[in-house]
Coordinates of C-alpha atoms in Angstrom, one line a residue:
X1 CA 111.9 138.2 -99.4
X2 CA 107.8 138.3 -99.0
X3 CA 106.4 137.6 -102.3
X4 CA 102.4 137.8 -103.3
X5 CA 101.4 135.0 -106.0
X6 CA 98.3 135.0 -107.4
X7 CA 96.8 131.0 -107.2
X8 CA 93.9 129.3 -109.1
X9 CA 92.7 126.3 -108.7
X10 CA 90.3 123.7 -109.2
X11 CA 89.1 122.1 -105.6
X12 CA 88.1 119.0 -106.7
X13 CA 90.4 117.1 -105.5
X14 CA 91.6 119.1 -102.1
X15 CA 90.0 119.7 -98.7
X16 CA 89.9 123.3 -99.0
X17 CA 92.7 125.9 -98.7
X18 CA 93.8 125.3 -95.2
X19 CA 96.0 122.1 -94.1
X20 CA 94.0 119.8 -93.4
X21 CA 95.7 116.4 -91.2
X22 CA 93.3 114.3 -93.3
X23 CA 94.0 114.5 -97.1
X24 CA 95.3 116.9 -99.2
X25 CA 94.5 120.9 -99.4
X26 CA 95.9 124.0 -101.3
X27 CA 97.6 125.8 -98.3
X28 CA 99.6 122.5 -98.0
X29 CA 100.7 121.8 -101.9
X30 CA 102.1 125.4 -102.0
X31 CA 103.9 125.0 -98.9
X32 CA 105.4 121.5 -99.8
X33 CA 106.4 122.9 -103.0
X34 CA 107.9 126.6 -101.1
X35 CA 110.4 124.0 -98.9
X36 CA 111.3 121.7 -101.7
X37 CA 112.9 124.7 -103.7
X38 CA 114.3 126.6 -100.8
X39 CA 115.2 124.0 -98.4
X40 CA 113.4 125.2 -96.2
X41 CA 109.7 125.5 -94.3
X42 CA 107.5 128.7 -94.7
X43 CA 104.2 129.3 -93.9
X44 CA 101.8 130.4 -96.8
X45 CA 98.3 132.4 -95.9
X46 CA 95.6 133.1 -98.4
X47 CA 92.8 135.9 -98.5
X48 CA 89.9 133.5 -98.1
X49 CA 90.4 130.0 -97.0
X50 CA 87.8 128.6 -99.5
X51 CA 85.9 124.6 -98.4
X52 CA 86.8 121.4 -99.4
X53 CA 85.3 122.1 -103.3
X54 CA 85.5 125.2 -103.8
X55 CA 87.4 126.6 -106.7
X56 CA 89.7 129.9 -106.9
X57 CA 90.8 131.8 -110.1
X58 CA 92.4 135.1 -108.2
X59 CA 92.8 133.8 -105.1
X60 CA 96.1 135.6 -103.3
X61 CA 98.2 133.6 -101.0
X62 CA 101.5 135.4 -99.7
X63 CA 105.0 133.9 -97.9
X64 CA 108.4 134.7 -97.0
X65 CA 111.8 133.4 -98.0
X66 CA 115.1 133.4 -96.6
X67 CA 116.9 134.5 -100.3
X68 CA 115.7 136.7 -103.0
X69 CA 114.9 135.1 -106.9
X70 CA 114.0 136.6 -109.7
X71 CA 109.7 136.1 -109.7
X72 CA 109.2 134.3 -113.0
X73 CA 112.0 132.4 -112.1
X74 CA 110.0 131.3 -109.5
X75 CA 106.4 131.5 -111.1
X76 CA 108.3 128.4 -112.7
X77 CA 109.5 126.5 -110.0
X78 CA 106.2 126.6 -108.5
X79 CA 104.3 125.8 -111.6
X80 CA 106.9 122.8 -111.7
X81 CA 106.7 121.8 -108.1
X82 CA 102.8 122.3 -107.5
X83 CA 99.7 119.4 -108.5
X84 CA 98.2 119.8 -111.3
X85 CA 94.8 120.9 -110.1
X86 CA 96.5 124.6 -108.8
X87 CA 98.4 127.0 -111.3
X88 CA 100.4 130.3 -110.6
X89 CA 99.1 133.0 -112.2
X90 CA 101.0 135.4 -111.3
X91 CA 104.0 136.6 -108.5
X92 CA 105.6 139.7 -107.4
X93 CA 107.2 141.5 -104.4
X94 CA 105.6 143.6 -101.6
X95 CA 106.6 145.3 -98.3
X96 CA 107.4 142.7 -95.5
X97 CA 103.9 144.2 -93.6
X98 CA 101.6 143.1 -96.2
X99 CA 98.7 141.0 -95.4
X100 CA 96.3 138.7 -98.8
X101 CA 94.1 138.6 -95.8
X102 CA 93.7 142.0 -93.4
X103 CA 94.9 144.4 -96.0
X104 CA 92.1 142.8 -98.7
X105 CA 89.2 145.9 -99.5
X106 CA 87.1 143.1 -101.1
X107 CA 86.7 139.6 -102.8
X108 CA 84.4 138.3 -105.5
X109 CA 82.8 135.1 -105.8
X110 CA 80.8 134.1 -108.4
X111 CA 78.7 130.8 -108.3
X112 CA 77.7 128.8 -111.8
X113 CA 74.5 126.7 -112.8
X114 CA 73.7 124.8 -115.6
X115 CA 70.8 125.3 -116.7
X116 CA 69.7 122.3 -119.4
X117 CA 68.0 118.8 -118.5
X118 CA 71.3 116.8 -119.3
X119 CA 74.4 117.2 -116.9
X120 CA 77.5 118.1 -118.7
X121 CA 81.2 115.7 -118.4
X122 CA 82.7 119.1 -118.1
X123 CA 81.0 121.3 -115.9
X124 CA 79.7 119.1 -113.8
X125 CA 83.2 119.7 -111.7
X126 CA 82.5 123.5 -111.5
X127 CA 78.8 124.1 -111.8
X128 CA 75.3 122.9 -109.0
X129 CA 72.9 121.5 -112.2
X130 CA 69.6 122.7 -111.3
X131 CA 66.9 122.3 -114.0
X132 CA 63.9 123.1 -112.6
X133 CA 62.5 126.4 -114.4
X134 CA 63.4 130.2 -112.7
X135 CA 62.3 133.6 -112.2
X136 CA 64.4 135.5 -113.6
X137 CA 63.5 138.4 -112.6
X138 CA 62.3 137.6 -109.1
X139 CA 66.5 136.4 -108.4
X140 CA 67.7 139.4 -109.6
X141 CA 65.5 141.8 -107.4
X142 CA 66.5 139.5 -104.3
X143 CA 69.9 139.3 -104.9
X144 CA 69.9 143.5 -105.5
X145 CA 68.3 143.2 -102.5
X146 CA 71.7 141.8 -100.7
X147 CA 73.6 145.5 -101.3
X148 CA 74.2 147.6 -98.9
X149 CA 75.7 146.5 -95.0
X150 CA 73.5 143.3 -93.9
X151 CA 73.2 140.9 -90.7
X152 CA 73.7 138.1 -92.6
X153 CA 73.4 135.2 -89.1
X154 CA 70.5 134.0 -91.1
X155 CA 73.2 132.9 -94.2
X156 CA 75.9 132.3 -91.6
X157 CA 77.2 128.2 -91.0
X158 CA 76.2 126.6 -87.8
X159 CA 80.0 126.9 -86.8
X160 CA 80.4 130.5 -88.4
X161 CA 83.3 131.3 -85.7
X162 CA 83.4 135.5 -86.4
X163 CA 82.7 138.4 -84.3
X164 CA 79.7 139.1 -86.2
X165 CA 78.2 138.2 -89.6
X166 CA 77.7 142.6 -90.2
X167 CA 78.9 142.3 -93.8
X168 CA 79.0 145.1 -96.3
X169 CA 77.8 143.4 -100.6
X170 CA 78.8 146.1 -103.0
X171 CA 77.4 143.8 -105.9
X172 CA 74.8 140.2 -106.4
X173 CA 73.6 140.0 -109.4
X174 CA 72.5 137.5 -111.7
X175 CA 73.5 136.9 -115.3
X176 CA 72.4 134.6 -118.2
X177 CA 75.5 133.4 -120.4
X178 CA 74.8 129.6 -122.4
X179 CA 73.3 127.7 -120.9
X180 CA 74.3 128.3 -117.2
X181 CA 73.0 131.4 -114.8
X182 CA 75.5 132.8 -113.2
X183 CA 75.6 134.7 -109.8
X184 CA 78.2 137.3 -108.9
X185 CA 78.7 138.5 -105.0
X186 CA 81.6 141.1 -104.0
X187 CA 81.5 142.9 -100.1
X188 CA 84.4 143.5 -98.5
X189 CA 84.1 140.2 -96.2
X190 CA 81.9 136.9 -96.0
X191 CA 80.7 134.9 -93.4
X192 CA 81.3 130.5 -93.5
X193 CA 78.9 129.2 -96.4
X194 CA 76.9 133.3 -97.2
X195 CA 77.6 132.6 -100.5
X196 CA 76.5 128.9 -100.8
X197 CA 73.0 130.1 -98.2
X198 CA 72.6 132.0 -100.2
X199 CA 72.3 130.3 -103.5
X200 CA 70.7 127.3 -101.5
X201 CA 67.9 129.9 -100.7
X202 CA 67.6 132.8 -103.6
X203 CA 67.0 129.2 -105.6
X204 CA 64.5 128.9 -103.6
X205 CA 63.2 132.3 -105.1
X206 CA 63.4 131.7 -107.8
X207 CA 61.6 128.8 -108.3
X208 CA 58.4 129.9 -106.3
X209 CA 59.8 128.4 -102.7
X210 CA 59.3 131.5 -101.3
X211 CA 59.1 135.2 -102.7
X212 CA 61.6 138.4 -103.1
X213 CA 59.9 139.7 -99.5
X214 CA 60.3 136.8 -97.0
X215 CA 63.8 136.7 -98.5
X216 CA 63.9 140.1 -97.7
X217 CA 62.6 139.1 -94.5
X218 CA 65.2 137.2 -93.9
X219 CA 68.0 139.5 -93.1
X220 CA 66.0 141.0 -90.0
X221 CA 65.7 137.6 -88.7
X222 CA 69.5 136.2 -88.5
X223 CA 68.1 132.9 -87.8
X224 CA 69.7 130.3 -90.2
X225 CA 67.0 127.0 -89.7
X226 CA 65.1 129.6 -91.5
X227 CA 67.0 130.6 -94.7
X228 CA 67.3 128.1 -97.8
X229 CA 69.6 124.3 -97.4
X230 CA 73.6 125.1 -98.5
X231 CA 74.0 125.0 -102.1
X232 CA 77.3 122.0 -102.8
X233 CA 80.8 123.5 -103.0
X234 CA 81.5 122.5 -106.1
X235 CA 79.3 125.6 -107.9
X236 CA 81.6 128.4 -106.5
X237 CA 84.8 129.8 -107.8
X238 CA 86.9 133.1 -105.9
X239 CA 87.3 135.1 -108.5
X240 CA 89.1 138.2 -107.2
X241 CA 90.7 139.8 -103.9
X242 CA 90.7 144.1 -104.3
X243 CA 93.2 145.9 -102.2
X244 CA 93.3 149.4 -102.0
X245 CA 97.3 150.0 -101.7

């Protein structure tokens, strides 16, 4: 039986999604729970391999079990067997050939900026504290320039092993919320650290360090050294993964 999970997690205490020998990961916690429940090891795969400290409200994961279990019972059991920082929001049976990564048509992330001068004891785990004045109109103009198909080499991690950095962005905008500024980006796929590198550079547009035109030029320069710093992981959250079928 092939099960699809919608997984939510607070990434603060995990070394990311993917199994790591040196510490706890979301994949490791889920595989441990599945093994305890079914009495046999199972590989849990996901739509996206989030980095250490990155959160998720809509991660999609799959695993195969040797025996069937009602989805409501499976959801309840997995939630009982996983750490408090992980929750299974939904479970469904899917086709044997369903692949959460390859079959995804888009992924949506948001990045939260905490704007007041004081640090929030509640939001500091889920946002980047940036209290400097920011030009929201400039941020929105720069963000909109990312929509469409571009080469994001300037915004990929130096150790990214992707064959190429050409990605298609479907949505890229900023919204103002009480005490926060939220960047939302949807794309068919992302290169490693793409959103965090975009945010680190967009902040430089917002504070006047670089112009919108200079930001646009980075897409053509294809040089990571010319872009801004990598924003901290804790502000980033995988919101949703969409599928056409």
